[in-house]
Coordinates of C-alpha atoms and ligand atoms in Angstrom, one line a residue:
M195 CA 125.1 -25.9 -38.0
S196 CA 126.5 -25.9 -41.6
I197 CA 125.2 -24.4 -44.8
N198 CA 125.3 -26.7 -47.6
P199 CA 126.4 -24.9 -51.0
S200 CA 123.0 -25.7 -52.6
G201 CA 121.2 -23.7 -50.0
W202 CA 119.7 -26.1 -47.5
R203 CA 120.2 -26.5 -43.8
P204 CA 120.2 -29.8 -42.0
S205 CA 116.6 -29.8 -40.4
L206 CA 116.0 -30.1 -36.9
A207 CA 112.9 -31.3 -35.0
A208 CA 111.0 -28.9 -33.1
N209 CA 112.7 -30.3 -30.1
D210 CA 116.2 -31.5 -31.5
T211 CA 119.4 -31.1 -29.7
V212 CA 121.9 -29.2 -31.8
Q213 CA 124.2 -31.6 -33.5
E214 CA 128.0 -31.5 -32.8
P215 CA 129.7 -29.4 -35.3
T216 CA 130.9 -31.8 -38.0
G217 CA 133.5 -29.5 -39.2
T218 CA 132.6 -30.2 -42.8
V219 CA 130.9 -27.7 -45.0
T220 CA 128.0 -30.1 -45.9
G221 CA 127.2 -31.3 -42.7
N222 CA 128.1 -34.8 -43.7
R223 CA 130.4 -37.2 -41.9
A224 CA 132.1 -39.1 -44.4
L225 CA 129.6 -41.8 -45.5
T226 CA 127.0 -40.6 -43.0
L227 CA 125.2 -38.1 -45.0
E228 CA 122.9 -35.2 -43.9
E229 CA 119.6 -35.1 -45.7
P230 CA 117.2 -32.3 -45.5
L231 CA 113.3 -32.6 -45.8
L232 CA 111.7 -33.0 -49.2
F233 CA 110.2 -29.6 -48.5
E234 CA 113.5 -27.8 -48.1
L235 CA 115.1 -29.5 -51.0
G236 CA 112.7 -29.1 -53.6
T237 CA 111.1 -26.1 -55.2
S238 CA 107.6 -26.3 -56.8
D239 CA 108.8 -25.1 -60.2
T240 CA 110.9 -28.3 -60.9
C241 CA 109.5 -31.5 -61.7
G242 CA 111.1 -35.1 -62.2
V243 CA 108.8 -36.0 -65.3
D244 CA 107.5 -34.2 -68.3
L245 CA 103.6 -33.8 -67.6
P246 CA 101.5 -32.7 -70.6
V247 CA 100.0 -29.2 -70.5
P248 CA 96.4 -29.8 -69.4
D249 CA 93.7 -29.7 -72.2
D250 CA 91.9 -26.3 -71.8
A251 CA 88.9 -28.6 -72.6
I252 CA 89.3 -30.2 -69.1
S253 CA 89.0 -27.0 -66.9
P254 CA 85.0 -26.5 -67.5
R255 CA 84.4 -30.0 -66.7
L256 CA 86.0 -29.6 -63.1
G257 CA 83.1 -27.3 -62.3
G258 CA 85.4 -24.9 -60.4
L259 CA 87.1 -27.8 -58.2
E260 CA 90.5 -26.7 -59.6
R261 CA 92.9 -25.1 -57.4
D262 CA 93.5 -21.4 -57.7
E263 CA 97.2 -21.5 -56.3
A264 CA 100.1 -24.1 -56.1
I265 CA 99.8 -26.3 -53.0
G266 CA 103.8 -25.8 -52.5
L267 CA 104.4 -29.5 -53.1
P268 CA 108.4 -29.8 -53.5
G269 CA 109.5 -30.8 -57.0
L270 CA 112.6 -33.1 -57.6
S271 CA 114.1 -34.5 -60.5
E272 CA 114.5 -38.4 -60.6
P273 CA 118.1 -38.6 -59.3
E274 CA 117.4 -36.1 -56.7
T275 CA 114.3 -38.3 -55.4
V276 CA 116.4 -41.3 -55.5
R277 CA 119.0 -40.1 -53.5
H278 CA 116.8 -38.3 -51.3
Y279 CA 115.4 -41.7 -50.1
T280 CA 118.5 -43.8 -50.5
R281 CA 120.3 -41.3 -48.0
L282 CA 117.5 -41.4 -45.7
S283 CA 117.5 -45.2 -45.8
R284 CA 121.3 -45.3 -44.9
Q285 CA 120.3 -43.4 -41.6
N286 CA 118.0 -46.1 -40.8
Y287 CA 118.4 -49.8 -39.4
A288 CA 117.2 -52.9 -40.9
I289 CA 117.0 -56.6 -40.2
D290 CA 119.4 -56.9 -43.1
L291 CA 121.9 -54.9 -41.3
G292 CA 121.7 -56.5 -37.9
I293 CA 120.1 -58.2 -35.0
F294 CA 116.7 -56.4 -34.4
P295 CA 116.0 -57.4 -30.8
L296 CA 112.6 -56.0 -30.4
G297 CA 110.6 -58.0 -28.1
S298 CA 106.8 -58.8 -28.8
C299 CA 107.5 -58.1 -32.5
T300 CA 109.4 -61.2 -34.0
M301 CA 111.5 -59.4 -36.5
K302 CA 113.3 -62.3 -38.3
H303 CA 115.5 -62.8 -41.3
N304 CA 113.5 -63.0 -44.5
P305 CA 114.5 -65.6 -46.9
R306 CA 115.4 -64.5 -50.3
L307 CA 113.6 -67.3 -51.6
N308 CA 110.1 -66.0 -50.2
E309 CA 110.8 -62.7 -51.7
K310 CA 111.7 -64.2 -55.2
V311 CA 108.3 -66.4 -54.9
A312 CA 106.4 -63.4 -54.0
R313 CA 107.6 -61.1 -57.0
L314 CA 106.6 -63.9 -59.5
P315 CA 104.5 -61.9 -62.1
G316 CA 101.8 -64.6 -61.8
F317 CA 101.3 -63.6 -58.0
A318 CA 102.6 -60.0 -57.8
D319 CA 100.5 -58.5 -60.9
L320 CA 97.2 -60.0 -60.1
H321 CA 94.0 -57.8 -59.6
P322 CA 91.5 -59.1 -57.0
L323 CA 88.6 -58.7 -59.6
Q324 CA 90.1 -61.0 -62.2
P325 CA 87.9 -63.9 -63.3
E326 CA 88.4 -67.1 -60.9
M327 CA 89.5 -69.2 -63.7
T328 CA 92.4 -67.1 -64.3
V329 CA 93.6 -66.9 -60.6
Q330 CA 93.6 -70.8 -59.8
G331 CA 97.2 -70.7 -58.8
A332 CA 96.6 -67.9 -56.3
L333 CA 93.5 -69.6 -54.8
G334 CA 95.5 -72.8 -54.5
V335 CA 98.3 -70.8 -52.6
I336 CA 95.5 -69.4 -50.4
A337 CA 94.0 -73.0 -49.7
E338 CA 97.2 -74.9 -49.3
L339 CA 98.5 -72.2 -46.7
G340 CA 95.0 -72.5 -44.9
E341 CA 95.5 -76.3 -44.7
W342 CA 98.8 -76.0 -43.2
L343 CA 97.7 -73.5 -40.7
L344 CA 94.8 -75.8 -39.7
R345 CA 97.3 -78.8 -39.4
L346 CA 99.8 -76.8 -37.4
T347 CA 97.1 -75.6 -34.9
A348 CA 94.7 -78.5 -34.8
M349 CA 91.7 -76.1 -35.5
A350 CA 88.6 -76.4 -37.6
G351 CA 88.4 -73.4 -39.8
V352 CA 90.6 -70.6 -40.8
A353 CA 89.7 -66.9 -42.0
M354 CA 92.5 -65.7 -44.1
S355 CA 91.4 -62.1 -44.9
P356 CA 92.5 -60.3 -41.9
K357 CA 95.3 -58.0 -42.7
A358 CA 97.4 -57.7 -39.3
G359 CA 97.3 -59.5 -35.9
A360 CA 95.1 -56.7 -34.6
H361 CA 92.6 -57.1 -37.3
G362 CA 92.6 -60.9 -36.9
E363 CA 91.9 -60.4 -33.1
L364 CA 88.9 -58.1 -34.0
C365 CA 87.8 -60.9 -36.6
G366 CA 87.9 -63.5 -33.8
I367 CA 86.2 -61.4 -31.5
L368 CA 83.4 -60.8 -34.1
C369 CA 83.1 -64.6 -34.6
I370 CA 82.6 -64.9 -30.9
R371 CA 80.1 -62.3 -30.9
A372 CA 78.1 -63.9 -33.6
A373 CA 78.3 -67.3 -31.9
L374 CA 77.0 -65.8 -28.9
E375 CA 74.3 -63.8 -30.6
A376 CA 73.2 -66.9 -32.6
R377 CA 72.5 -68.8 -29.3
G378 CA 70.5 -65.5 -27.8
D379 CA 73.2 -64.9 -25.5
A380 CA 74.3 -61.2 -24.7
R381 CA 77.4 -61.0 -23.0
E382 CA 79.2 -57.9 -22.2
V383 CA 82.6 -58.7 -20.5
I384 CA 85.9 -59.9 -21.9
L385 CA 88.7 -60.6 -19.5
V386 CA 92.4 -59.9 -20.3
P387 CA 95.1 -60.9 -17.9
E388 CA 97.7 -58.4 -17.0
S389 CA 100.2 -60.4 -19.3
A390 CA 98.3 -59.9 -22.6
H391 CA 99.5 -57.9 -25.3
G392 CA 98.2 -54.4 -25.4
T393 CA 96.1 -54.8 -28.7
N394 CA 94.0 -57.5 -26.7
P395 CA 92.2 -55.1 -24.6
A396 CA 92.0 -52.6 -27.4
T397 CA 90.3 -54.9 -29.4
A398 CA 87.8 -55.9 -26.9
A399 CA 87.0 -52.3 -26.1
F400 CA 86.9 -51.7 -30.0
A401 CA 84.1 -54.3 -30.2
N402 CA 82.2 -52.8 -27.6
Y403 CA 82.9 -55.1 -24.9
R404 CA 83.8 -54.1 -21.4
V405 CA 87.5 -55.1 -20.5
E406 CA 88.2 -56.5 -17.1
S407 CA 91.8 -57.4 -16.1
I408 CA 92.9 -60.5 -14.2
P409 CA 95.9 -60.3 -12.3
G410 CA 98.9 -62.3 -12.7
T411 CA 101.0 -64.4 -10.3
P412 CA 104.3 -63.3 -8.9
E413 CA 106.0 -65.8 -11.6
G414 CA 104.3 -63.9 -14.3
R415 CA 101.6 -66.1 -15.3
V416 CA 97.9 -65.7 -15.4
D417 CA 96.4 -66.3 -11.8
L418 CA 94.2 -69.1 -12.6
E419 CA 92.2 -68.8 -9.2
A420 CA 91.4 -65.0 -9.9
L421 CA 90.2 -66.0 -13.4
K422 CA 87.9 -68.9 -12.3
A423 CA 86.6 -66.7 -9.5
R424 CA 85.6 -63.8 -12.1
L425 CA 84.2 -66.2 -14.8
G426 CA 80.3 -65.9 -15.0
G427 CA 77.3 -65.6 -17.3
D428 CA 78.0 -61.9 -18.3
V429 CA 81.7 -63.1 -19.5
A430 CA 81.9 -63.5 -23.2
A431 CA 85.4 -64.4 -23.7
V432 CA 88.9 -64.6 -22.3
M433 CA 91.7 -63.1 -24.3
I434 CA 95.1 -64.7 -23.5
T435 CA 98.4 -64.2 -25.1
N436 CA 100.2 -67.3 -25.2
P437 CA 103.4 -67.3 -24.9
N438 CA 102.7 -64.1 -22.9
T439 CA 104.6 -60.9 -23.1
C440 CA 106.6 -62.0 -19.9
G441 CA 107.9 -64.4 -22.3
L442 CA 106.6 -67.2 -20.4
F443 CA 104.3 -70.1 -21.7
E444 CA 100.8 -70.2 -19.9
R445 CA 101.2 -73.7 -18.4
D446 CA 97.4 -73.5 -17.3
M447 CA 96.0 -73.1 -20.6
K448 CA 94.2 -76.2 -20.6
A449 CA 92.5 -75.6 -17.4
I450 CA 91.8 -72.1 -18.5
S451 CA 90.0 -73.2 -21.4
D452 CA 88.1 -75.8 -19.4
A453 CA 87.1 -73.3 -16.8
T454 CA 86.0 -70.8 -19.5
H455 CA 83.9 -73.2 -21.6
A456 CA 82.0 -74.2 -18.5
A457 CA 81.1 -70.8 -17.7
G458 CA 79.8 -70.7 -21.4
A459 CA 82.4 -68.3 -22.7
F460 CA 85.1 -68.5 -25.3
V461 CA 89.0 -68.5 -25.5
Y462 CA 90.7 -66.1 -27.6
C463 CA 94.2 -66.8 -27.8
D464 CA 96.7 -64.1 -29.2
G465 CA 99.0 -66.2 -31.4
A466 CA 101.4 -63.4 -32.4
N467 CA 104.1 -65.4 -30.2
F468 CA 103.6 -68.5 -32.2
N469 CA 107.2 -68.3 -33.5
A470 CA 108.1 -69.9 -30.0
I471 CA 105.8 -72.8 -30.0
V472 CA 105.3 -73.7 -33.9
G473 CA 105.5 -77.6 -34.4
R474 CA 105.7 -78.0 -30.7
V475 CA 102.2 -77.3 -29.3
R476 CA 98.7 -77.3 -31.4
P477 CA 96.4 -74.6 -29.9
G478 CA 93.3 -76.7 -30.7
D479 CA 94.5 -79.4 -28.3
L480 CA 94.6 -76.7 -25.4
G481 CA 90.8 -75.9 -25.9
I482 CA 91.4 -72.5 -27.7
D483 CA 88.4 -71.3 -30.0
A484 CA 90.2 -68.7 -31.8
M485 CA 93.6 -67.6 -32.3
H486 CA 95.2 -65.1 -35.0
I487 CA 98.5 -65.9 -36.6
N488 CA 100.9 -62.9 -37.6
L489 CA 102.2 -64.7 -40.8
H490 CA 104.7 -61.5 -40.8
K491 CA 106.3 -62.7 -37.6
T492 CA 106.0 -66.4 -37.5
F493 CA 106.5 -67.1 -41.0
S494 CA 108.7 -64.3 -42.3
T495 CA 107.8 -61.3 -44.5
P496 CA 109.6 -57.9 -43.8
H497 CA 107.4 -55.7 -41.6
G498 CA 107.7 -52.5 -39.6
G499 CA 106.8 -49.0 -40.4
G500 CA 103.3 -50.1 -40.6
G501 CA 103.2 -52.9 -43.0
P502 CA 102.5 -55.1 -44.8
G503 CA 101.1 -57.9 -42.4
S504 CA 98.7 -60.6 -42.6
G505 CA 96.9 -62.2 -39.6
P506 CA 94.6 -65.3 -40.4
V507 CA 92.6 -66.6 -37.8
V508 CA 92.1 -70.1 -36.9
L509 CA 88.8 -71.0 -35.4
S510 CA 87.4 -74.1 -33.5
Q511 CA 84.4 -76.2 -34.6
A512 CA 82.1 -74.0 -32.5
L513 CA 83.3 -70.8 -34.2
A514 CA 84.4 -72.0 -37.6
P515 CA 80.7 -71.5 -39.3
F516 CA 80.7 -67.8 -38.4
A517 CA 84.0 -67.0 -40.2
P518 CA 83.8 -64.1 -42.5
L519 CA 83.6 -64.1 -46.2
P520 CA 85.2 -64.7 -48.7
F521 CA 86.8 -68.3 -48.3
V522 CA 88.5 -70.4 -51.1
V523 CA 87.1 -74.0 -51.4
R524 CA 88.7 -76.8 -53.4
T525 CA 86.2 -78.2 -55.8
A526 CA 86.5 -81.1 -58.2
E527 CA 86.5 -78.5 -61.1
G528 CA 89.2 -76.3 -59.3
Y529 CA 89.2 -73.7 -56.5
R530 CA 86.1 -71.6 -55.8
L531 CA 86.2 -68.2 -54.0
V532 CA 82.9 -68.1 -52.0
E533 CA 81.8 -64.5 -52.1
E534 CA 78.3 -64.9 -50.7
E535 CA 76.6 -67.5 -48.3
T536 CA 73.1 -67.9 -47.0
A537 CA 72.5 -69.3 -43.4
A538 CA 70.7 -72.4 -45.6
D539 CA 74.3 -73.2 -47.1
N540 CA 76.0 -72.8 -43.8
G541 CA 74.2 -75.1 -41.4
G542 CA 71.5 -72.7 -40.4
V543 CA 73.9 -69.8 -39.0
Q544 CA 75.2 -66.8 -41.0
A545 CA 78.8 -65.8 -41.3
F546 CA 79.3 -62.2 -39.5
G547 CA 80.2 -60.3 -42.6
R548 CA 83.6 -59.4 -44.1
M549 CA 86.6 -58.1 -42.7
S550 CA 88.0 -56.5 -46.0
A551 CA 86.9 -56.0 -49.5
F552 CA 88.9 -58.5 -50.9
H553 CA 90.7 -61.7 -49.8
G554 CA 93.9 -60.4 -48.1
Q555 CA 97.6 -60.0 -48.6
M556 CA 98.8 -62.0 -51.7
G557 CA 102.3 -61.4 -51.1
M558 CA 102.2 -62.6 -47.5
F559 CA 100.4 -65.7 -48.3
T560 CA 103.1 -66.6 -51.0
R561 CA 106.0 -65.8 -48.6
A562 CA 104.3 -67.7 -45.6
L563 CA 103.7 -70.7 -47.8
A564 CA 107.3 -70.6 -49.4
Y565 CA 108.6 -70.5 -45.6
I566 CA 106.5 -73.2 -44.4
L567 CA 107.4 -75.5 -47.4
S568 CA 110.9 -74.9 -47.3
H569 CA 111.2 -75.4 -43.7
G570 CA 108.9 -78.6 -43.6
A571 CA 107.1 -79.6 -40.5
D572 CA 110.5 -80.8 -38.8
G573 CA 112.1 -77.3 -40.0
L574 CA 109.2 -75.4 -38.3
R575 CA 109.6 -77.2 -35.0
Q576 CA 113.4 -76.3 -35.0
V577 CA 112.4 -72.5 -35.6
A578 CA 110.7 -72.6 -32.4
E579 CA 113.3 -74.7 -30.5
D580 CA 116.2 -72.3 -31.8
A581 CA 114.1 -69.1 -30.9
V582 CA 113.6 -70.5 -27.4
L583 CA 117.3 -71.6 -27.1
A584 CA 118.6 -68.2 -28.2
A585 CA 116.3 -66.1 -25.7
N586 CA 117.5 -68.3 -22.8
Y587 CA 120.9 -67.9 -24.1
V588 CA 120.3 -64.1 -23.9
L589 CA 118.5 -64.5 -20.6
R590 CA 121.2 -66.5 -18.9
S591 CA 123.9 -64.6 -20.2
L592 CA 123.0 -61.3 -18.8
D593 CA 120.8 -62.1 -15.7
D594 CA 124.2 -61.1 -13.6
V595 CA 124.2 -57.7 -14.6
L596 CA 120.7 -56.9 -15.3
D597 CA 117.4 -57.9 -13.2
A598 CA 115.4 -60.8 -14.5
P599 CA 112.1 -60.5 -12.7
F600 CA 110.8 -63.9 -13.9
G601 CA 114.4 -65.7 -14.1
A602 CA 113.1 -68.1 -11.4
S603 CA 110.0 -68.9 -13.1
G604 CA 111.9 -71.4 -15.5
P605 CA 113.1 -71.2 -19.0
C606 CA 111.8 -68.5 -21.0
M607 CA 110.1 -68.7 -24.3
H608 CA 111.0 -66.7 -27.3
E609 CA 111.9 -63.4 -25.4
A610 CA 114.0 -62.5 -22.4
L611 CA 112.4 -59.8 -20.2
F612 CA 114.6 -57.9 -17.9
S613 CA 113.8 -54.8 -15.4
D614 CA 115.5 -51.7 -14.5
R615 CA 116.3 -53.0 -10.9
G616 CA 119.7 -52.2 -10.1
F617 CA 120.6 -49.3 -12.1
A618 CA 122.1 -46.3 -10.4
D619 CA 120.0 -43.4 -9.5
G620 CA 119.3 -41.0 -12.5
I621 CA 119.8 -43.9 -15.0
S622 CA 116.8 -45.5 -16.8
T623 CA 115.9 -47.9 -19.5
I624 CA 115.6 -45.2 -22.0
D625 CA 119.4 -44.4 -21.5
V626 CA 120.3 -48.0 -22.0
A627 CA 118.4 -48.2 -25.2
K628 CA 119.8 -45.1 -26.5
A629 CA 123.3 -46.4 -25.6
L630 CA 122.5 -49.3 -27.7
I631 CA 122.1 -47.1 -30.8
D632 CA 125.7 -45.8 -30.4
E633 CA 126.9 -49.5 -30.5
G634 CA 125.0 -49.9 -33.7
F635 CA 122.1 -51.9 -32.6
H636 CA 118.6 -51.3 -32.7
P637 CA 117.1 -51.1 -29.3
M638 CA 115.1 -53.7 -27.5
T639 CA 111.3 -53.1 -26.8
M640 CA 111.2 -50.7 -23.7
Y641 CA 108.8 -50.2 -20.9
F642 CA 106.7 -53.3 -21.9
P643 CA 105.0 -55.2 -20.6
L644 CA 103.8 -52.8 -18.0
V645 CA 103.8 -55.4 -15.2
V646 CA 107.6 -54.8 -15.0
H647 CA 109.5 -51.6 -14.0
G648 CA 111.5 -49.9 -16.7
A649 CA 111.1 -53.1 -18.8
M650 CA 113.4 -54.3 -21.5
L651 CA 112.2 -57.0 -23.7
I652 CA 114.4 -58.7 -26.0
E653 CA 113.5 -61.3 -28.8
P654 CA 116.6 -62.6 -30.7
T655 CA 114.6 -65.1 -32.6
E656 CA 116.1 -68.1 -34.2
C657 CA 117.9 -66.4 -37.1
E658 CA 120.8 -65.1 -35.2
S659 CA 124.1 -67.0 -35.1
K660 CA 125.9 -67.4 -31.7
A661 CA 128.6 -64.9 -32.8
S662 CA 125.8 -62.3 -33.6
L663 CA 124.2 -63.1 -30.1
D664 CA 127.4 -62.7 -28.1
Q665 CA 128.2 -59.3 -29.8
F666 CA 125.0 -58.0 -29.0
I667 CA 125.3 -59.4 -25.4
A668 CA 128.9 -57.8 -24.9
A669 CA 127.3 -54.6 -25.8
L670 CA 124.3 -54.8 -23.6
R671 CA 126.7 -56.1 -20.7
H672 CA 128.9 -53.1 -21.0
I673 CA 126.0 -50.7 -21.1
A674 CA 124.4 -52.4 -18.1
E675 CA 127.4 -52.1 -16.2
R676 CA 127.8 -48.4 -17.0
A677 CA 123.9 -48.4 -15.9
R678 CA 124.6 -49.9 -12.5
S679 CA 127.9 -47.7 -11.8
G680 CA 125.8 -44.6 -12.7
D681 CA 128.1 -43.4 -15.6
S682 CA 126.2 -40.0 -16.3
A683 CA 127.3 -40.0 -19.7
L684 CA 124.7 -42.7 -20.6
S685 CA 121.9 -39.8 -20.3
E686 CA 123.7 -37.9 -23.6
A687 CA 123.3 -41.2 -25.6
P688 CA 123.1 -41.6 -28.5
I689 CA 126.1 -39.3 -29.4
H690 CA 127.0 -41.2 -32.8
A691 CA 123.7 -41.3 -34.5
P692 CA 122.6 -39.0 -37.0
R693 CA 120.4 -37.4 -34.5
R694 CA 120.9 -36.9 -31.0
R695 CA 118.3 -37.7 -28.3
L696 CA 114.8 -36.3 -29.1
D697 CA 112.2 -35.5 -27.0
E698 CA 110.0 -38.3 -28.2
T699 CA 106.6 -37.1 -26.8
L700 CA 107.2 -34.0 -28.3
A701 CA 108.6 -35.3 -31.5
A702 CA 105.3 -37.5 -32.1
R703 CA 102.7 -34.9 -30.9
K704 CA 104.1 -32.0 -32.8
P705 CA 106.3 -33.3 -35.6
R706 CA 108.1 -30.5 -37.5
L707 CA 107.5 -31.7 -41.0
V708 CA 108.2 -28.1 -43.0
W709 CA 111.1 -26.1 -42.5
R710 CA 110.3 -22.4 -41.6
D711 CA 112.5 -19.9 -40.7
Ligands
PLP115 C1 102.5 -58.0 -33.1 C2 101.4 -58.4 -32.0 C3 100.2 -58.1 -32.1 C4 99.5 -57.1 -33.1 O1 100.0 -57.4 -34.4 P1 99.8 -56.6 -35.8 O2 100.2 -57.5 -36.7 O3 101.1 -55.5 -35.5 O4 98.6 -55.9 -35.6 C5 99.2 -58.6 -31.1 N1 99.5 -59.2 -30.0 C6 101.2 -59.7 -30.1 C7 101.5 -60.7 -28.9 C8 102.1 -59.2 -30.8 O5 103.1 -59.4 -30.7

């Protein structure tokens, strides 16, 4: 390990493998720059801005709450701060650098037009408590986007305020609970098929339902007969991900909805994978009662690293009256934000409450509407078709070197699923993922869905050119061949990344955030 002239040492996570010596004084490798933690870099007597000396008169008013000693936050000048984060960003991977093959995540290109629109001061600088008459344009965007979502899904109502997919799931389940309570029908169980996304059972449990799993068929879809056999008077809802996390369309969706409704329960559909079917299938036609749409997946928006997101929920006629406040209505005088509602205003039933203090993510609304309007209805349909085509191209280009457990179930939808079957002893999925980093790609989703051993889930999206897909396929093919032949060097990967392989469990559970000797 080398010592930088300014005194810092490259930091190591508690469990980090020691880097190869660089042979440089700084630890840098040409344009790959080492970067210490802020805490190693800054000293608490430096500051990037000139702060006024606190007024003596303030101190008595703090009533003894002031700190006795410095808390040790690092101080940096503005150029040091800018360089720190810029250097770190160059060690990172981004959708603007290359394909992001994560499955179950829809990481797609974010058209610059959307970004430009979202940054217009009239949208970006709004305050949620501004008088209604000064935000008519913003309310109009929310209303128009909501109308598009209803048209694309053939549903009756939409709640725009949920701030992410999982938040939307909770909103939908709370609508279902409110509808059941309104008819005096306490039910305790939510059925979740094995092929559902992990947030589905988590949401059901969070909402105090008992989760029961429904098995899948060998071809990767919900076992309709098993579902029918379990339906009964204690079942509040069935939560289904469609297209599911095996990358397959649930063809029995209508039969599932009919059976669920016949048992007095509701159908929740996880619509995060709407990218694969938008413009082709309308969930309302399949009998779905509630479905969230991840605006940040289907309708672009940069996401990852925890945000931002937006998960509007479309609702059937039966659930729409229970949608949370607030919502936008179009009146002869303009748009109005409804913040309160009595049961008398609402056909005798009460909305269940609110999902968030304000209306939702304005930046996501503007991006999604810009995306929808620039594609148009025909363009959105082509998004779905191209996404499905790209995923099938990946699936069929690699199924001779990677095991495709549901390859015989027909074409996949938006994502291609492989297992670790056929890898030599001692080689596992994580080795393949780490080797992809050396080839300059973000790894695919690993070990999910759980129904497949050593799963590798790849969602190329519609945005990738054939040339970009071919490059990714060539890299993965090469790595798959190494995995089959038992190339033990795979377990060393990545060797070219800024950090070698971490013990990821330890790194997550015991992150080393402060350097100490
Ligand atoms: C992404 C995703 C979710 C969760 O959405 P968030 O916005 O991350 O909360 C739920 N289900 C599926 C299928 C997803 O892909």
